[in-house]
């Protein structure tokens, strides 16, 4: 996906997310043919489904882009894009269908909480959809910003503020992912590799202080 604010130059593009998520659905149904609420199975940290679901998202939060290079598997959660208590659903289990499940970091999921996605921006804000990159972009200082040329809708601004997408933590995460990518994909002499490792570890510490 071009111009994806969640990806550094070192991050692979998101593949066919719908196809890959449906593979996870098929895995669950193969083992549990009567499963209705897929969330119950995929959100469990101790099953193969969670790992496969993360793989479908390149092990990155679908909202802010933080990678498993920075936070452990347990801090990734399976979010209901449309809140499970929405009037759209007769019961919570009805919200657990695969297209409504999104990989989210703990911060984004809990900040989003019970936020209601309105029908008119459903496609724009769904992180599996390219249109979300028409709503948000990454500026030269690595902050996530709302695009001026994208859809003009108050619900998009509310979503941005609710998830705190413009926060310093998301900026630090992007910087760290760039540095980790630089270290892993470029040959550095031993002195510069040590210096870069120190910078990465110091930034990791700063990041963790900001979220505690």
PDB file of C-alpha atoms in Angstrom:
ATOM      1  CA  UNK A   1       0.000   0.000   0.000  1.00  0.00           C
ATOM      2  CA  UNK A   2       1.590   3.251  -1.105  1.00  0.00           C
ATOM      3  CA  UNK A   3       1.803   6.239   1.244  1.00  0.00           C
ATOM      4  CA  UNK A   4       0.681   4.130   4.181  1.00  0.00           C
ATOM      5  CA  UNK A   5       1.324   6.177   7.325  1.00  0.00           C
ATOM      6  CA  UNK A   6       1.699   2.943   9.299  1.00  0.00           C
ATOM      7  CA  UNK A   7       4.675   1.713   7.263  1.00  0.00           C
ATOM      8  CA  UNK A   8       8.298   2.806   7.254  1.00  0.00           C
ATOM      9  CA  UNK A   9      10.382   2.329   4.106  1.00  0.00           C
ATOM     10  CA  UNK A  10      11.545  -0.937   5.666  1.00  0.00           C
ATOM     11  CA  UNK A  11       8.062  -2.365   6.296  1.00  0.00           C
ATOM     12  CA  UNK A  12       6.554  -4.758   3.750  1.00  0.00           C
ATOM     13  CA  UNK A  13       3.289  -3.661   2.180  1.00  0.00           C
ATOM     14  CA  UNK A  14       0.129  -5.200   3.549  1.00  0.00           C
ATOM     15  CA  UNK A  15      -0.920  -8.111   1.356  1.00  0.00           C
ATOM     16  CA  UNK A  16      -4.456  -9.219   0.568  1.00  0.00           C
ATOM     17  CA  UNK A  17      -5.769  -8.659   4.078  1.00  0.00           C
ATOM     18  CA  UNK A  18      -9.249 -10.001   3.326  1.00  0.00           C
ATOM     19  CA  UNK A  19      -7.850 -13.222   1.853  1.00  0.00           C
ATOM     20  CA  UNK A  20      -5.385 -13.705   4.716  1.00  0.00           C
ATOM     21  CA  UNK A  21      -7.978 -13.024   7.398  1.00  0.00           C
ATOM     22  CA  UNK A  22     -10.364 -15.490   5.807  1.00  0.00           C
ATOM     23  CA  UNK A  23      -7.626 -18.117   6.002  1.00  0.00           C
ATOM     24  CA  UNK A  24      -7.664 -17.586   9.767  1.00  0.00           C
ATOM     25  CA  UNK A  25     -11.449 -17.913   9.765  1.00  0.00           C
ATOM     26  CA  UNK A  26     -11.155 -21.199   7.874  1.00  0.00           C
ATOM     27  CA  UNK A  27      -8.604 -22.459  10.406  1.00  0.00           C
ATOM     28  CA  UNK A  28     -10.988 -21.743  13.265  1.00  0.00           C
ATOM     29  CA  UNK A  29     -13.975 -23.341  11.527  1.00  0.00           C
ATOM     30  CA  UNK A  30     -11.947 -26.395  10.594  1.00  0.00           C
ATOM     31  CA  UNK A  31     -11.225 -27.027  14.263  1.00  0.00           C
ATOM     32  CA  UNK A  32     -14.528 -25.643  15.587  1.00  0.00           C
ATOM     33  CA  UNK A  33     -17.243 -26.078  12.932  1.00  0.00           C
ATOM     34  CA  UNK A  34     -19.945 -24.574  15.154  1.00  0.00           C
ATOM     35  CA  UNK A  35     -17.971 -21.459  16.051  1.00  0.00           C
ATOM     36  CA  UNK A  36     -20.029 -18.282  15.770  1.00  0.00           C
ATOM     37  CA  UNK A  37     -18.021 -15.634  17.586  1.00  0.00           C
ATOM     38  CA  UNK A  38     -14.574 -15.821  15.979  1.00  0.00           C
ATOM     39  CA  UNK A  39     -13.254 -13.225  18.414  1.00  0.00           C
ATOM     40  CA  UNK A  40     -13.349 -15.783  21.218  1.00  0.00           C
ATOM     41  CA  UNK A  41     -10.866 -17.970  19.374  1.00  0.00           C
ATOM     42  CA  UNK A  42      -8.625 -15.453  17.618  1.00  0.00           C
ATOM     43  CA  UNK A  43      -8.122 -13.187  20.643  1.00  0.00           C
ATOM     44  CA  UNK A  44      -6.715 -16.009  22.766  1.00  0.00           C
ATOM     45  CA  UNK A  45      -2.953 -15.507  23.143  1.00  0.00           C
ATOM     46  CA  UNK A  46      -2.410 -19.233  23.613  1.00  0.00           C
ATOM     47  CA  UNK A  47      -3.812 -20.452  20.298  1.00  0.00           C
ATOM     48  CA  UNK A  48      -2.357 -20.613  16.791  1.00  0.00           C
ATOM     49  CA  UNK A  49      -5.157 -18.386  15.517  1.00  0.00           C
ATOM     50  CA  UNK A  50      -3.851 -15.254  17.221  1.00  0.00           C
ATOM     51  CA  UNK A  51      -0.424 -15.650  15.623  1.00  0.00           C
ATOM     52  CA  UNK A  52      -1.936 -16.251  12.185  1.00  0.00           C
ATOM     53  CA  UNK A  53      -4.163 -13.196  12.626  1.00  0.00           C
ATOM     54  CA  UNK A  54      -1.121 -11.099  13.527  1.00  0.00           C
ATOM     55  CA  UNK A  55       0.682 -12.480  10.485  1.00  0.00           C
ATOM     56  CA  UNK A  56      -2.182 -11.269   8.277  1.00  0.00           C
ATOM     57  CA  UNK A  57      -1.404  -7.740   9.515  1.00  0.00           C
ATOM     58  CA  UNK A  58       2.375  -8.124   9.190  1.00  0.00           C
ATOM     59  CA  UNK A  59       2.525  -8.178  12.997  1.00  0.00           C
ATOM     60  CA  UNK A  60       1.560  -4.488  13.158  1.00  0.00           C
ATOM     61  CA  UNK A  61      -1.268  -2.516  14.742  1.00  0.00           C
ATOM     62  CA  UNK A  62      -3.787  -1.736  12.019  1.00  0.00           C
ATOM     63  CA  UNK A  63      -4.473   1.701  13.466  1.00  0.00           C
ATOM     64  CA  UNK A  64      -1.108   3.222  14.411  1.00  0.00           C
ATOM     65  CA  UNK A  65       1.346   0.777  12.810  1.00  0.00           C
ATOM     66  CA  UNK A  66       3.393  -0.170  15.876  1.00  0.00           C
ATOM     67  CA  UNK A  67       5.225  -3.431  15.230  1.00  0.00           C
ATOM     68  CA  UNK A  68       5.867  -6.597  17.205  1.00  0.00           C
ATOM     69  CA  UNK A  69       9.509  -5.476  17.015  1.00  0.00           C
ATOM     70  CA  UNK A  70       8.573  -2.985  19.747  1.00  0.00           C
ATOM     71  CA  UNK A  71       5.848  -4.580  21.823  1.00  0.00           C
ATOM     72  CA  UNK A  72       5.216  -8.224  22.745  1.00  0.00           C
ATOM     73  CA  UNK A  73       2.503 -10.418  21.279  1.00  0.00           C
ATOM     74  CA  UNK A  74       0.445 -10.113  24.459  1.00  0.00           C
ATOM     75  CA  UNK A  75       0.071  -6.361  23.922  1.00  0.00           C
ATOM     76  CA  UNK A  76      -1.642  -6.920  20.592  1.00  0.00           C
ATOM     77  CA  UNK A  77      -5.379  -7.355  20.862  1.00  0.00           C
ATOM     78  CA  UNK A  78      -8.229  -8.231  18.532  1.00  0.00           C
ATOM     79  CA  UNK A  79     -10.502  -5.215  18.314  1.00  0.00           C
ATOM     80  CA  UNK A  80     -14.115  -5.088  17.198  1.00  0.00           C
ATOM     81  CA  UNK A  81     -14.011  -2.369  14.540  1.00  0.00           C
ATOM     82  CA  UNK A  82     -17.728  -1.777  15.103  1.00  0.00           C
ATOM     83  CA  UNK A  83     -18.237  -1.826  18.863  1.00  0.00           C
ATOM     84  CA  UNK A  84     -19.772  -5.098  19.975  1.00  0.00           C
ATOM     85  CA  UNK A  85     -22.555  -3.299  21.887  1.00  0.00           C
ATOM     86  CA  UNK A  86     -23.602  -1.372  18.798  1.00  0.00           C
ATOM     87  CA  UNK A  87     -27.296  -1.411  17.904  1.00  0.00           C
ATOM     88  CA  UNK A  88     -26.254  -3.126  14.666  1.00  0.00           C
ATOM     89  CA  UNK A  89     -25.863  -6.385  16.571  1.00  0.00           C
ATOM     90  CA  UNK A  90     -28.528  -8.407  18.315  1.00  0.00           C
ATOM     91  CA  UNK A  91     -25.882  -9.872  20.629  1.00  0.00           C
ATOM     92  CA  UNK A  92     -22.137  -9.529  21.277  1.00  0.00           C
ATOM     93  CA  UNK A  93     -21.377 -12.740  19.391  1.00  0.00           C
ATOM     94  CA  UNK A  94     -22.804 -11.191  16.213  1.00  0.00           C
ATOM     95  CA  UNK A  95     -19.948  -8.659  16.304  1.00  0.00           C
ATOM     96  CA  UNK A  96     -17.332 -11.419  16.118  1.00  0.00           C
ATOM     97  CA  UNK A  97     -17.370 -11.941  12.347  1.00  0.00           C
ATOM     98  CA  UNK A  98     -13.994 -11.830  10.622  1.00  0.00           C
ATOM     99  CA  UNK A  99     -14.385  -8.526   8.738  1.00  0.00           C
ATOM    100  CA  UNK A 100     -15.185  -6.767  12.017  1.00  0.00           C
ATOM    101  CA  UNK A 101     -12.036  -8.022  13.720  1.00  0.00           C
ATOM    102  CA  UNK A 102      -8.902  -5.888  13.527  1.00  0.00           C
ATOM    103  CA  UNK A 103      -5.427  -6.306  15.000  1.00  0.00           C
ATOM    104  CA  UNK A 104      -4.766  -3.462  17.422  1.00  0.00           C
ATOM    105  CA  UNK A 105      -2.128  -2.593  19.967  1.00  0.00           C
ATOM    106  CA  UNK A 106      -3.305  -2.279  23.564  1.00  0.00           C
ATOM    107  CA  UNK A 107      -3.127   1.523  23.465  1.00  0.00           C
ATOM    108  CA  UNK A 108      -5.228   1.977  20.335  1.00  0.00           C
ATOM    109  CA  UNK A 109      -7.777  -0.642  21.366  1.00  0.00           C
ATOM    110  CA  UNK A 110      -8.341   0.833  24.815  1.00  0.00           C
ATOM    111  CA  UNK A 111      -8.318   4.415  23.610  1.00  0.00           C
ATOM    112  CA  UNK A 112     -10.874   3.534  20.946  1.00  0.00           C
ATOM    113  CA  UNK A 113     -12.973   1.689  23.531  1.00  0.00           C
ATOM    114  CA  UNK A 114     -16.700   2.159  22.787  1.00  0.00           C
ATOM    115  CA  UNK A 115     -16.201   4.708  19.993  1.00  0.00           C
ATOM    116  CA  UNK A 116     -19.009   4.341  17.464  1.00  0.00           C
ATOM    117  CA  UNK A 117     -18.027   4.368  13.786  1.00  0.00           C
ATOM    118  CA  UNK A 118     -20.753   6.113  11.827  1.00  0.00           C
ATOM    119  CA  UNK A 119     -22.031   4.564   8.615  1.00  0.00           C
ATOM    120  CA  UNK A 120     -20.809   7.421   6.422  1.00  0.00           C
ATOM    121  CA  UNK A 121     -17.170   6.842   7.428  1.00  0.00           C
ATOM    122  CA  UNK A 122     -17.246   3.045   7.811  1.00  0.00           C
ATOM    123  CA  UNK A 123     -15.143   2.471   4.674  1.00  0.00           C
ATOM    124  CA  UNK A 124     -12.895   5.496   5.258  1.00  0.00           C
ATOM    125  CA  UNK A 125     -11.759   4.428   8.718  1.00  0.00           C
ATOM    126  CA  UNK A 126     -11.686   0.656   8.353  1.00  0.00           C
ATOM    127  CA  UNK A 127      -7.946  -0.141   8.624  1.00  0.00           C
ATOM    128  CA  UNK A 128      -8.220  -3.025   6.153  1.00  0.00           C
ATOM    129  CA  UNK A 129      -9.227  -0.483   3.532  1.00  0.00           C
ATOM    130  CA  UNK A 130      -6.820   1.722   1.568  1.00  0.00           C
ATOM    131  CA  UNK A 131      -9.118   4.668   2.211  1.00  0.00           C
ATOM    132  CA  UNK A 132      -7.773   5.090   5.747  1.00  0.00           C
ATOM    133  CA  UNK A 133      -4.564   6.367   4.146  1.00  0.00           C
ATOM    134  CA  UNK A 134      -6.609   9.131   2.552  1.00  0.00           C
ATOM    135  CA  UNK A 135      -7.618  10.224   6.057  1.00  0.00           C
ATOM    136  CA  UNK A 136      -4.226  10.176   7.800  1.00  0.00           C
ATOM    137  CA  UNK A 137      -0.601  10.659   6.801  1.00  0.00           C
ATOM    138  CA  UNK A 138       2.835  10.828   8.438  1.00  0.00           C
ATOM    139  CA  UNK A 139       4.526  14.240   8.342  1.00  0.00           C
ATOM    140  CA  UNK A 140       8.266  14.926   8.063  1.00  0.00           C
ATOM    141  CA  UNK A 141       8.624  14.796  11.860  1.00  0.00           C
ATOM    142  CA  UNK A 142       6.909  11.369  11.987  1.00  0.00           C
ATOM    143  CA  UNK A 143       3.671  12.634  13.527  1.00  0.00           C
ATOM    144  CA  UNK A 144       0.407  11.129  12.292  1.00  0.00           C
ATOM    145  CA  UNK A 145      -1.781  13.934  10.940  1.00  0.00           C
ATOM    146  CA  UNK A 146      -5.215  14.284   9.366  1.00  0.00           C
ATOM    147  CA  UNK A 147      -4.971  14.896   5.631  1.00  0.00           C
ATOM    148  CA  UNK A 148      -6.350  18.188   4.358  1.00  0.00           C
ATOM    149  CA  UNK A 149      -7.349  16.688   1.017  1.00  0.00           C
ATOM    150  CA  UNK A 150      -9.170  13.703   2.512  1.00  0.00           C
ATOM    151  CA  UNK A 151     -12.794  13.343   3.582  1.00  0.00           C
ATOM    152  CA  UNK A 152     -14.041  16.303   5.610  1.00  0.00           C
ATOM    153  CA  UNK A 153     -15.977  14.605   8.366  1.00  0.00           C
ATOM    154  CA  UNK A 154     -16.145  15.353  12.089  1.00  0.00           C
ATOM    155  CA  UNK A 155     -16.231  11.631  12.882  1.00  0.00           C
ATOM    156  CA  UNK A 156     -12.762  11.224  11.371  1.00  0.00           C
ATOM    157  CA  UNK A 157     -11.386  13.946  13.660  1.00  0.00           C
ATOM    158  CA  UNK A 158     -13.137  12.376  16.641  1.00  0.00           C
ATOM    159  CA  UNK A 159     -11.605   8.988  15.763  1.00  0.00           C
ATOM    160  CA  UNK A 160      -8.142  10.559  15.422  1.00  0.00           C
ATOM    161  CA  UNK A 161      -8.432  12.272  18.813  1.00  0.00           C
ATOM    162  CA  UNK A 162     -10.015   9.284  20.553  1.00  0.00           C
ATOM    163  CA  UNK A 163      -7.173   6.967  19.511  1.00  0.00           C
ATOM    164  CA  UNK A 164      -4.587   9.702  20.217  1.00  0.00           C
ATOM    165  CA  UNK A 165      -3.010   9.037  16.832  1.00  0.00           C
ATOM    166  CA  UNK A 166      -1.098  12.307  17.000  1.00  0.00           C
ATOM    167  CA  UNK A 167       0.656  11.373  20.230  1.00  0.00           C
ATOM    168  CA  UNK A 168       4.395  11.427  20.860  1.00  0.00           C
ATOM    169  CA  UNK A 169       4.387   7.663  21.461  1.00  0.00           C
ATOM    170  CA  UNK A 170       3.318   6.955  17.879  1.00  0.00           C
ATOM    171  CA  UNK A 171       6.037   9.281  16.655  1.00  0.00           C
ATOM    172  CA  UNK A 172       8.651   7.463  18.733  1.00  0.00           C
ATOM    173  CA  UNK A 173       7.409   4.098  17.495  1.00  0.00           C
ATOM    174  CA  UNK A 174       7.838   5.166  13.886  1.00  0.00           C
ATOM    175  CA  UNK A 175      11.329   6.484  14.559  1.00  0.00           C
ATOM    176  CA  UNK A 176      12.275   3.252  16.309  1.00  0.00           C
ATOM    177  CA  UNK A 177      10.930   1.102  13.488  1.00  0.00           C
ATOM    178  CA  UNK A 178      12.980   3.139  11.026  1.00  0.00           C
ATOM    179  CA  UNK A 179      16.134   2.686  13.088  1.00  0.00           C
ATOM    180  CA  UNK A 180      15.545  -1.048  13.559  1.00  0.00           C
ATOM    181  CA  UNK A 181      14.974  -1.392   9.817  1.00  0.00           C
ATOM    182  CA  UNK A 182      18.145   0.570   9.109  1.00  0.00           C
ATOM    183  CA  UNK A 183      20.149  -1.682  11.413  1.00  0.00           C
ATOM    184  CA  UNK A 184      18.753  -4.911   9.988  1.00  0.00           C
ATOM    185  CA  UNK A 185      18.918  -4.051   6.287  1.00  0.00           C
ATOM    186  CA  UNK A 186      22.153  -2.081   6.002  1.00  0.00           C
ATOM    187  CA  UNK A 187      25.682  -3.245   6.686  1.00  0.00           C
ATOM    188  CA  UNK A 188      27.249  -1.090   9.387  1.00  0.00           C
ATOM    189  CA  UNK A 189      30.766  -1.229  10.766  1.00  0.00           C
ATOM    190  CA  UNK A 190      31.004  -2.472  14.342  1.00  0.00           C
ATOM    191  CA  UNK A 191      31.428   1.002  15.866  1.00  0.00           C
ATOM    192  CA  UNK A 192      28.346   2.453  14.177  1.00  0.00           C
ATOM    193  CA  UNK A 193      26.325  -0.675  14.892  1.00  0.00           C
ATOM    194  CA  UNK A 194      27.072  -0.305  18.618  1.00  0.00           C
ATOM    195  CA  UNK A 195      26.121   3.374  18.508  1.00  0.00           C
ATOM    196  CA  UNK A 196      22.870   2.637  16.694  1.00  0.00           C
ATOM    197  CA  UNK A 197      22.028  -0.172  19.130  1.00  0.00           C
ATOM    198  CA  UNK A 198      22.528   2.232  22.040  1.00  0.00           C
ATOM    199  CA  UNK A 199      20.275   4.815  20.403  1.00  0.00           C
ATOM    200  CA  UNK A 200      17.561   2.211  19.813  1.00  0.00           C
ATOM    201  CA  UNK A 201      17.693   0.973  23.401  1.00  0.00           C
ATOM    202  CA  UNK A 202      17.596   4.519  24.809  1.00  0.00           C
ATOM    203  CA  UNK A 203      14.572   5.319  22.656  1.00  0.00           C
ATOM    204  CA  UNK A 204      12.881   2.079  23.721  1.00  0.00           C
ATOM    205  CA  UNK A 205      13.308   3.173  27.328  1.00  0.00           C
ATOM    206  CA  UNK A 206      11.911   6.625  26.563  1.00  0.00           C
ATOM    207  CA  UNK A 207       8.934   5.058  24.781  1.00  0.00           C
ATOM    208  CA  UNK A 208       8.126   2.744  27.680  1.00  0.00           C
ATOM    209  CA  UNK A 209       8.312   5.616  30.159  1.00  0.00           C
ATOM    210  CA  UNK A 210       5.754   7.515  28.110  1.00  0.00           C
ATOM    211  CA  UNK A 211       3.173   4.719  28.205  1.00  0.00           C
ATOM    212  CA  UNK A 212       3.474   3.837  31.897  1.00  0.00           C
TER     213      UNK A 212
END
